[in-house]
Amino acid sequence: MTDLDNLKYTAEHEWIAVDGEVVTIGITDYAADKLGDVVYVDLPAAGSSVTGGDVCGEIESTKSVGELYAPVSGEIVEVNDAVVGDPSIVNSDPFGDGWLVKLRVDASALDGLLDRAAYVALTEGDK
């Protein structure tokens, strides 16, 4: 299992796993729970650039449509085609196989992201 304390988080309920200059991004279990059953995922194409804070994709569930925000600026180096083909993976394993994209970023772009304690406080301890 992923060590949730080693991840960074955003107020938009995304997690970021840092591995050198490449980060893996997904939505948190809190977000997956609030969305309900995810039925559609639209992700940016590999090779495209995203700007931190801008909408870069969409996640649809049986309850609602949610926008996916780029937590940091960078270049998409990989897209998780498995979640595009089977969006329910986002619900069943949000911190593992349910990751969404991998970005090449500058390390300074990660400044200002939340740690686990701050994220839990933001969600009022729900998850």
Short mmCIF file of C-alpha atoms in Angstrom, two decimals:
data_model
loop_
_atom_site.label_atom_id
_atom_site.label_comp_id
_atom_site.label_asym_id
_atom_site.label_seq_id
_atom_site.Cartn_x
_atom_site.Cartn_y
_atom_site.Cartn_z
CA MET A 1 0.00 0.00 0.00
CA THR A 2 1.09 3.55 -0.69
CA ASP A 3 2.40 5.48 2.32
CA LEU A 4 -0.11 8.34 2.39
CA ASP A 5 2.22 10.45 4.56
CA ASN A 6 4.79 10.54 1.75
CA LEU A 7 2.34 12.10 -0.71
CA LYS A 8 1.57 15.76 -1.37
CA TYR A 9 -2.04 16.94 -1.67
CA THR A 10 -4.13 19.77 -3.10
CA ALA A 11 -7.28 21.47 -1.86
CA GLU A 12 -8.94 20.05 -5.01
CA HIS A 13 -8.49 16.53 -3.54
CA GLU A 14 -5.62 15.34 -5.68
CA TRP A 15 -2.55 13.48 -4.46
CA ILE A 16 0.96 13.80 -5.88
CA ALA A 17 3.69 11.16 -5.52
CA VAL A 18 7.14 12.57 -6.20
CA ASP A 19 9.81 10.45 -7.92
CA GLY A 20 12.60 12.79 -9.00
CA GLU A 21 11.39 15.10 -11.75
CA VAL A 22 8.33 12.95 -12.50
CA VAL A 23 5.24 13.07 -10.32
CA THR A 24 2.26 10.73 -10.37
CA ILE A 25 -1.14 12.33 -9.83
CA GLY A 26 -4.48 10.88 -8.82
CA ILE A 27 -7.55 11.79 -6.82
CA THR A 28 -7.81 10.98 -3.13
CA ASP A 29 -10.04 8.36 -1.57
CA TYR A 30 -12.04 11.25 -0.10
CA ALA A 31 -12.72 12.62 -3.60
CA ALA A 32 -13.48 9.17 -5.01
CA ASP A 33 -15.95 8.56 -2.18
CA LYS A 34 -17.66 11.93 -2.66
CA LEU A 35 -17.91 11.40 -6.44
CA GLY A 36 -19.51 7.98 -6.11
CA ASP A 37 -19.12 5.37 -8.84
CA VAL A 38 -16.74 6.79 -11.47
CA VAL A 39 -18.00 5.94 -14.96
CA TYR A 40 -15.85 8.10 -17.27
CA VAL A 41 -12.38 9.62 -17.16
CA ASP A 42 -11.03 12.11 -19.71
CA LEU A 43 -7.29 12.79 -19.40
CA PRO A 44 -4.86 15.03 -21.31
CA ALA A 45 -2.69 13.39 -23.97
CA ALA A 46 0.87 12.30 -23.29
CA GLY A 47 3.26 14.95 -24.59
CA SER A 48 0.91 17.83 -23.84
CA SER A 49 1.68 20.55 -21.31
CA VAL A 50 -0.55 21.51 -18.41
CA THR A 51 -0.57 24.63 -16.25
CA GLY A 52 -0.95 24.38 -12.50
CA GLY A 53 -4.44 25.34 -11.37
CA ASP A 54 -6.00 24.91 -14.82
CA VAL A 55 -8.55 22.26 -15.75
CA CYS A 56 -6.83 19.42 -17.61
CA GLY A 57 -9.42 16.65 -17.60
CA GLU A 58 -12.75 15.42 -16.37
CA ILE A 59 -14.06 12.70 -14.09
CA GLU A 60 -17.73 11.70 -14.37
CA SER A 61 -19.60 9.63 -11.85
CA THR A 62 -23.16 8.47 -11.39
CA LYS A 63 -23.58 11.51 -9.10
CA SER A 64 -21.79 14.34 -10.90
CA VAL A 65 -19.15 15.58 -13.29
CA GLY A 66 -15.92 16.79 -11.72
CA GLU A 67 -13.08 18.70 -13.28
CA LEU A 68 -9.52 17.48 -12.91
CA TYR A 69 -7.13 20.32 -12.12
CA ALA A 70 -3.42 20.20 -12.82
CA PRO A 71 -1.86 20.60 -9.37
CA VAL A 72 1.40 21.84 -10.90
CA SER A 73 2.67 22.85 -14.33
CA GLY A 74 4.53 20.32 -16.42
CA GLU A 75 4.55 17.96 -19.36
CA ILE A 76 2.37 14.85 -19.40
CA VAL A 77 4.74 11.91 -19.79
CA GLU A 78 2.24 9.11 -19.25
CA VAL A 79 -1.52 8.63 -19.02
CA ASN A 80 -3.11 5.71 -17.18
CA ASP A 81 -5.03 4.09 -20.03
CA ALA A 82 -6.32 1.44 -17.61
CA VAL A 83 -8.56 3.99 -15.82
CA VAL A 84 -9.78 5.33 -19.15
CA GLY A 85 -10.83 1.79 -20.09
CA ASP A 86 -12.14 0.91 -16.61
CA PRO A 87 -12.92 4.08 -14.62
CA SER A 88 -14.05 2.05 -11.60
CA ILE A 89 -10.36 1.54 -10.74
CA VAL A 90 -10.38 5.14 -9.48
CA ASN A 91 -12.87 4.05 -6.79
CA SER A 92 -11.37 0.68 -5.96
CA ASP A 93 -7.71 1.76 -5.75
CA PRO A 94 -7.38 5.58 -5.81
CA PHE A 95 -3.84 5.61 -4.36
CA GLY A 96 -2.57 2.69 -6.45
CA ASP A 97 -3.76 1.44 -9.83
CA GLY A 98 -6.23 4.35 -10.01
CA TRP A 99 -3.52 6.97 -10.67
CA LEU A 100 -4.35 9.30 -13.55
CA VAL A 101 -1.28 10.94 -15.11
CA LYS A 102 2.46 11.32 -14.72
CA LEU A 103 4.01 14.77 -15.18
CA ARG A 104 7.59 15.95 -15.66
CA VAL A 105 7.95 18.97 -13.38
CA ASP A 106 10.46 21.34 -11.87
CA ALA A 107 10.91 20.44 -8.17
CA SER A 108 10.13 24.02 -7.12
CA ALA A 109 6.65 23.58 -8.60
CA LEU A 110 5.81 21.37 -5.62
CA ASP A 111 6.22 24.18 -3.09
CA GLY A 112 2.95 25.09 -1.42
CA LEU A 113 1.29 21.67 -1.72
CA LEU A 114 -0.32 20.20 1.39
CA ASP A 115 1.13 17.42 3.52
CA ARG A 116 -1.09 14.60 4.82
CA ALA A 117 -1.90 16.33 8.14
CA ALA A 118 -2.98 19.53 6.37
CA TYR A 119 -5.10 17.56 3.90
CA VAL A 120 -6.81 15.58 6.68
CA ALA A 121 -7.51 18.88 8.47
CA LEU A 122 -8.97 20.28 5.23
CA THR A 123 -11.35 17.35 4.90
CA GLU A 124 -12.18 17.59 8.61
CA GLY A 125 -10.74 14.16 9.30
CA ASP A 126 -13.19 12.34 7.02
CA LYS A 127 -10.34 10.32 5.45
#
